[in-house]
mmCIF file of C-alpha atoms in Angstrom:
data_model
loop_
_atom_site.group_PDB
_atom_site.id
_atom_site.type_symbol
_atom_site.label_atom_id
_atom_site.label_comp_id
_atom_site.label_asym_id
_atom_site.label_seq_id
_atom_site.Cartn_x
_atom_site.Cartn_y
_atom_site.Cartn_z
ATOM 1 C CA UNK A 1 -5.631 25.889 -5.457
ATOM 2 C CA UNK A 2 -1.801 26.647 -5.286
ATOM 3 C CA UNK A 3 -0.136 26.148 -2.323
ATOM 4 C CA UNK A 4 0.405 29.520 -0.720
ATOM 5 C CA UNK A 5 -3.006 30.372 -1.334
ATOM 6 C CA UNK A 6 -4.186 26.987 0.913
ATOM 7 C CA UNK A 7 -1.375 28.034 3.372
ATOM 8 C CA UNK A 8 -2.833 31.525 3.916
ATOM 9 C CA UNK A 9 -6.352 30.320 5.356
ATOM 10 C CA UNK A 10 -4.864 27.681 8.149
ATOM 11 C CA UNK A 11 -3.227 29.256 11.618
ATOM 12 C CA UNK A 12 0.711 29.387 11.918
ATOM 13 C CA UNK A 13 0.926 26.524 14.335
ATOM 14 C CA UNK A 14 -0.412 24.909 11.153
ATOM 15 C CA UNK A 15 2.346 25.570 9.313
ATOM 16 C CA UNK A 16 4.920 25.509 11.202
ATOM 17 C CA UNK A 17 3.708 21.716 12.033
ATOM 18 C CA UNK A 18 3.144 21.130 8.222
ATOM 19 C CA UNK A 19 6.234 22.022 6.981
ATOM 20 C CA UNK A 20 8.398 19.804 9.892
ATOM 21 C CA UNK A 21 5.992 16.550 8.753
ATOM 22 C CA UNK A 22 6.422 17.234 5.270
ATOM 23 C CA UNK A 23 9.840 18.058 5.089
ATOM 24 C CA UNK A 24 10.470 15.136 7.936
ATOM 25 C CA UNK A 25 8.358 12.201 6.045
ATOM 26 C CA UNK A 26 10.598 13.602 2.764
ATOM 27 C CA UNK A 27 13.572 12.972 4.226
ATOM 28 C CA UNK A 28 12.493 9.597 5.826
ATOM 29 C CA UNK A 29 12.218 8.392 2.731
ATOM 30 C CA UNK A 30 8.842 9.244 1.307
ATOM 31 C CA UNK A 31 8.426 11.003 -2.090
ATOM 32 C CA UNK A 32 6.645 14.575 -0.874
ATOM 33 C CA UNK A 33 7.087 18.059 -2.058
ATOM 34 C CA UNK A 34 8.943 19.270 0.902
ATOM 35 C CA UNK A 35 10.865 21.937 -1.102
ATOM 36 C CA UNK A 36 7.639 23.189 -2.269
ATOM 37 C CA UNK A 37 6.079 23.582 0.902
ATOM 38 C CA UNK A 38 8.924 25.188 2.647
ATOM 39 C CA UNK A 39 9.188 27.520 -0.254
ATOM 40 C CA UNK A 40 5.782 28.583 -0.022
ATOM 41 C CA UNK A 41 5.883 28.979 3.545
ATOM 42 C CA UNK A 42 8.569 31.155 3.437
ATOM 43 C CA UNK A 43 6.969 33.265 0.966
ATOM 44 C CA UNK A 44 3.656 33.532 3.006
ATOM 45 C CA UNK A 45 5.841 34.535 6.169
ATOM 46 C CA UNK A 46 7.583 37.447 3.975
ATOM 47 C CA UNK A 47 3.936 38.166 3.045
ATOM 48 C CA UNK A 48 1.884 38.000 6.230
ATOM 49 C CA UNK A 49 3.285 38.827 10.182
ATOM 50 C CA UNK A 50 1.707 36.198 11.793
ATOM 51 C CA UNK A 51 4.044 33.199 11.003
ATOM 52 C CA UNK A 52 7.575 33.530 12.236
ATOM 53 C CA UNK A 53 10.161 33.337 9.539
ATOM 54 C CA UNK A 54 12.383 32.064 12.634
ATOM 55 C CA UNK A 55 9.985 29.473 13.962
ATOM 56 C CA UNK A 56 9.260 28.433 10.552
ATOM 57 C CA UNK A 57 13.152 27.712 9.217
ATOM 58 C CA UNK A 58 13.511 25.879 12.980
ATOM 59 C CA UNK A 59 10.798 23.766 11.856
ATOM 60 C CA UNK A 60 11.843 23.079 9.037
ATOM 61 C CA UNK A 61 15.119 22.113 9.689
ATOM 62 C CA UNK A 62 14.245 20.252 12.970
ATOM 63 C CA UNK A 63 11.871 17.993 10.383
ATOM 64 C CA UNK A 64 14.688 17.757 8.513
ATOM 65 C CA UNK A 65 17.074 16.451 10.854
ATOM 66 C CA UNK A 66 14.884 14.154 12.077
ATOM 67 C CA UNK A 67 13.301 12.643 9.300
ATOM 68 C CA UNK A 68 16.850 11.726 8.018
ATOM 69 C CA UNK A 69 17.794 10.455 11.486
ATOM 70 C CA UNK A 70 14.459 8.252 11.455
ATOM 71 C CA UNK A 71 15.459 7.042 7.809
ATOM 72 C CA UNK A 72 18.707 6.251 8.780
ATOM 73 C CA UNK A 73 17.700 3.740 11.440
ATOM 74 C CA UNK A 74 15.412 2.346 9.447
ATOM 75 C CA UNK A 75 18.012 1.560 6.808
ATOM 76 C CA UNK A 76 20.449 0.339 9.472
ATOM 77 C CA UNK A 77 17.868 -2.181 10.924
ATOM 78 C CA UNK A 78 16.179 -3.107 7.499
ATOM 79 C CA UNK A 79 19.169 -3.187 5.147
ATOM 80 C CA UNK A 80 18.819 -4.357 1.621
ATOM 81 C CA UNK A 81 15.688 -6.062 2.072
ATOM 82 C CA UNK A 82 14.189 -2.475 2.985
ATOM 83 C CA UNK A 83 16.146 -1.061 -0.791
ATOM 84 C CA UNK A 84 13.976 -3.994 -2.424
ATOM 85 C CA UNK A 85 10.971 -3.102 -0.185
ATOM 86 C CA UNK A 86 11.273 0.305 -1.194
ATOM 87 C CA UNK A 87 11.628 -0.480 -5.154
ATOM 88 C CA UNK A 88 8.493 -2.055 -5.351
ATOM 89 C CA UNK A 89 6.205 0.854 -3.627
ATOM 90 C CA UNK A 90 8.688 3.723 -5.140
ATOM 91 C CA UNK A 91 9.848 2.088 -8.636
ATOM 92 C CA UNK A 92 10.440 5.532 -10.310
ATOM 93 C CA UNK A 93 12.640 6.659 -6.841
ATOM 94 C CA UNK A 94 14.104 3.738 -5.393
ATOM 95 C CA UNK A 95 15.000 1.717 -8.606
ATOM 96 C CA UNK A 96 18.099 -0.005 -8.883
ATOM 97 C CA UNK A 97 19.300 2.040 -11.154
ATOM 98 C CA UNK A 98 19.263 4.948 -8.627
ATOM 99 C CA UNK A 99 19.997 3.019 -5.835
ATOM 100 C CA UNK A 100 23.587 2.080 -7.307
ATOM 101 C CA UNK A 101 24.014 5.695 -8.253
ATOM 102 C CA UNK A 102 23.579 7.048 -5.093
ATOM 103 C CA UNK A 103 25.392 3.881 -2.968
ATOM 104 C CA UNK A 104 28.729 5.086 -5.644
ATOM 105 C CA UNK A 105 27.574 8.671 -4.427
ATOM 106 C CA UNK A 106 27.992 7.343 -0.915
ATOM 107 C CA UNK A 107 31.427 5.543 -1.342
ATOM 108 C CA UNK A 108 33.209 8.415 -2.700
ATOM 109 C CA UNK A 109 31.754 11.044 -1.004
ATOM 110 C CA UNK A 110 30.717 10.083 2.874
ATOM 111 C CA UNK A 111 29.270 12.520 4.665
ATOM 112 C CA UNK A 112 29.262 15.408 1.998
ATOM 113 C CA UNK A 113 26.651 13.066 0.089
ATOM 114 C CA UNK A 114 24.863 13.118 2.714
ATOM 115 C CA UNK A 115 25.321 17.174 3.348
ATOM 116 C CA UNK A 116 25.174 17.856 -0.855
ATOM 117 C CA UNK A 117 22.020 15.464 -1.052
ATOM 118 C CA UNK A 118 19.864 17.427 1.081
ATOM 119 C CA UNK A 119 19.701 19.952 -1.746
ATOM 120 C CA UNK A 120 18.553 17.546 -4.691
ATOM 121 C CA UNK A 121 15.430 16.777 -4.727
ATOM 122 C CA UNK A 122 15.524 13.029 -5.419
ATOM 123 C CA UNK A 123 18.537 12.451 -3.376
ATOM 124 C CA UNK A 124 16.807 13.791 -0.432
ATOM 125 C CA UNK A 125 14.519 10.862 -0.276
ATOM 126 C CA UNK A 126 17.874 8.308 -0.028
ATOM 127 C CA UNK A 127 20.547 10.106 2.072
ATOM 128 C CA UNK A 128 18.762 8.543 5.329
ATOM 129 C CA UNK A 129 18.032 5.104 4.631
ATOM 130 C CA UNK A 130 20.635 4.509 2.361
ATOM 131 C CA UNK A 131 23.053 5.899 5.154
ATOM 132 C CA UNK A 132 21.918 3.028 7.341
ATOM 133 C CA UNK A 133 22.207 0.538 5.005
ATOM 134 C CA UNK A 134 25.316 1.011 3.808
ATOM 135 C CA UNK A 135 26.075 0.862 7.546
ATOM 136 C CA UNK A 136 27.957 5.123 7.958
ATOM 137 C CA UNK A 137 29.286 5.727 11.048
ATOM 138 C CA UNK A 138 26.015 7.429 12.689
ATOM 139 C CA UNK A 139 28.723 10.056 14.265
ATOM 140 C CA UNK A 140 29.760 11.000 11.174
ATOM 141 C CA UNK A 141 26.180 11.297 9.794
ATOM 142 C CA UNK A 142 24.672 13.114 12.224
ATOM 143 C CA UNK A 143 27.279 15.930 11.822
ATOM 144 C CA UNK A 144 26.548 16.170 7.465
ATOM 145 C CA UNK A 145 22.694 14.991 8.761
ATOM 146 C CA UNK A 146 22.353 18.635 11.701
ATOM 147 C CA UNK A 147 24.825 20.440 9.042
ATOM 148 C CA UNK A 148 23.001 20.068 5.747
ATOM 149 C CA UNK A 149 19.506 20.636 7.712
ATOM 150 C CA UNK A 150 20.451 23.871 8.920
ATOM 151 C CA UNK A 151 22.075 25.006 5.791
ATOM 152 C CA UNK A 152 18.686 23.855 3.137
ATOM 153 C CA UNK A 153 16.171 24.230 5.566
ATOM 154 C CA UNK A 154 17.362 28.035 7.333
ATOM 155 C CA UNK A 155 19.221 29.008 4.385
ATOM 156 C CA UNK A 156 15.896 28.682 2.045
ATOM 157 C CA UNK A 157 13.940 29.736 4.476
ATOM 158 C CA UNK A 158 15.685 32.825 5.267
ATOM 159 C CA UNK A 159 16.715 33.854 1.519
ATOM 160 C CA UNK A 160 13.051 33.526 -0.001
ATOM 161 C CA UNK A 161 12.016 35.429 3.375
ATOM 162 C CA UNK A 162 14.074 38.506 2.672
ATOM 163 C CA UNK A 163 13.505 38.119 -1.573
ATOM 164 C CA UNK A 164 10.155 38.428 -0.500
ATOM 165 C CA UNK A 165 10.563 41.325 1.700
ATOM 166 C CA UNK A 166 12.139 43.237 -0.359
ATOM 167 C CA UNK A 167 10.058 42.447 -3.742
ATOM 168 C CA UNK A 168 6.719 42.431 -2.119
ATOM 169 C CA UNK A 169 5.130 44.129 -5.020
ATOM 170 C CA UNK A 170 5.894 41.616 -7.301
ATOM 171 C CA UNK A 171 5.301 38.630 -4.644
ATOM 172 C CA UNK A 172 3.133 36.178 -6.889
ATOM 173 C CA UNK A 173 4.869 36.765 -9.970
ATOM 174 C CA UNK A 174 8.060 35.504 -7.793
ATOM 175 C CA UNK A 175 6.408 33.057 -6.733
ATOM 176 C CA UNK A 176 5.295 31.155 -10.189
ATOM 177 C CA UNK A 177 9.293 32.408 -11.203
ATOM 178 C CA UNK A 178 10.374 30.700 -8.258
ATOM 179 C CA UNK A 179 8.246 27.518 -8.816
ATOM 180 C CA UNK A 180 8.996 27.541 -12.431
ATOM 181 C CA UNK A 181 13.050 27.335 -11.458
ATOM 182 C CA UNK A 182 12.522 24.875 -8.835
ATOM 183 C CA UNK A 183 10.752 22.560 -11.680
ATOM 184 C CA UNK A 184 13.778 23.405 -13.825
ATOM 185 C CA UNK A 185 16.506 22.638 -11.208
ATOM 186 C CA UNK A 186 14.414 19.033 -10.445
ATOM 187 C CA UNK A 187 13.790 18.278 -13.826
ATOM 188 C CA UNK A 188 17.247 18.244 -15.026
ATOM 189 C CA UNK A 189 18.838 16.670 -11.683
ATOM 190 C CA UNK A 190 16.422 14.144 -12.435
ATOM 191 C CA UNK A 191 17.355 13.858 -15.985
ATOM 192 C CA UNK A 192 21.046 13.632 -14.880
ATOM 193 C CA UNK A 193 20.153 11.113 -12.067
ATOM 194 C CA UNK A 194 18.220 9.127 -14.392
ATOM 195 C CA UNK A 195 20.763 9.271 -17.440
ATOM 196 C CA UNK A 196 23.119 7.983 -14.520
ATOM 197 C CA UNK A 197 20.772 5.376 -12.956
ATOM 198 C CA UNK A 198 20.245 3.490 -16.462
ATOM 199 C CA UNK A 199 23.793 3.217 -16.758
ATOM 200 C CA UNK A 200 24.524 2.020 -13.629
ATOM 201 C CA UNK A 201 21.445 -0.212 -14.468
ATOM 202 C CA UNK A 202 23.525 -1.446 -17.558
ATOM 203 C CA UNK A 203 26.797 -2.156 -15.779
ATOM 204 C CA UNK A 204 24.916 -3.829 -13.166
ATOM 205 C CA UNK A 205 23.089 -6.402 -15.529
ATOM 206 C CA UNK A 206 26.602 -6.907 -17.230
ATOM 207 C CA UNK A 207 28.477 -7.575 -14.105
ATOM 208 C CA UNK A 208 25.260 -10.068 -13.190
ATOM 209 C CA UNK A 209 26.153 -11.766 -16.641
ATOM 210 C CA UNK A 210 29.467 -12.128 -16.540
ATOM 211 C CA UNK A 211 29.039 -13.329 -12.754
ATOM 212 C CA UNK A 212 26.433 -16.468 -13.861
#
């Protein structure tokens, strides 16, 4: 059954509550379709009155902002043990290859890695922990952490609200457009990401070798 469809036969406080623990155990650092979900939701809300396009981004982004926060002390308290934790459940997420891509992310960029992450998909999974590992400043986290929340989680929620509104006739066929796009869009960030991760991979092995 697709998504929206499922989402039409449970209540709003339903969804609203769905879409926070989604979107929050996503940015934890568990591998969930939280973009899909919001997306969906969204779409339902522009389709049906009784959900709240308001409530529903609030959710969202509160899930958001705390899921990272809940990832980030994680990472602080676990460090790299947690990273090699994390490989072995998540190998095709928290490999080292991807792991040393997103820690160079980290280095160069600060908080806007943390802000920019929230809208790739894979990245969203790492901005939290990783954060805490690599020991950022939680000040200066919590600002890209509240920022890039509101920005994904309200800004998707309220453009697919007012697409939706406004093409209501065509409704499903934007809605397979839309999920075909968003398959696009993670498909080739993950192609870049892992392109990236296997040569950070590489360099890493070489660096071992030279080291021993």
């Amino acid at each position: 059954m697709h998504v929206q469809e499922w989402l039409e036969t449970v209540p709003a406080v339903a969804v609203y509550a769905l879409v926070g623990l989604v979107i929050g155990l996503e940015s934890l650092g568990i591998p969930l379709p939280g973009e899909i979900i919001l997306v969906s939701s969204a779409l339902l809300a522009s389709q049906h009155g009784h959900i709240d396009p308001v409530v529903l981004g609030a959710s969202a982004t509160a899930g958001a902002i705390i899921g990272d926060s809940i990832g980030y002390a994680i990472g602080r308290k676990g460090g790299r043990p947690l990273l090699a934790w994390l490989g072995k459940k998540f190998p095709k997420h928290f490999s080292e290859g991807h792991i040393a891509t997103a820690e160079r992310s980290f280095e160069k960029w600060g908080m806007w890695a943390v802000f920019f992450g929230r809208f790739v998909a894979l990245l969203r999974i790492f901005a939290g922990p990783l954060a805490g590992v690599l020991r950022m400043p939680y000040w200066k986290f919590l600002i890209a952490n509240v920022l890039g929340g509101i920005v994904w989680a309200g800004g998707t929620t309220a453009v697919i609200y007012y697409v939706g509104i406004v093409a209501e006739s065509w409704l499903k066929r934007f809605s397979w457009l839309g999920l075909v796009a968003a398959v696009l869009v993670g498909l080739t960030s993950m192609l870049i990401l892992k392109r990236r991760a296997k040569k950070a991979g590489q360099n890493l092995e070489v660096t071992e070798a030279q080291a021993s």
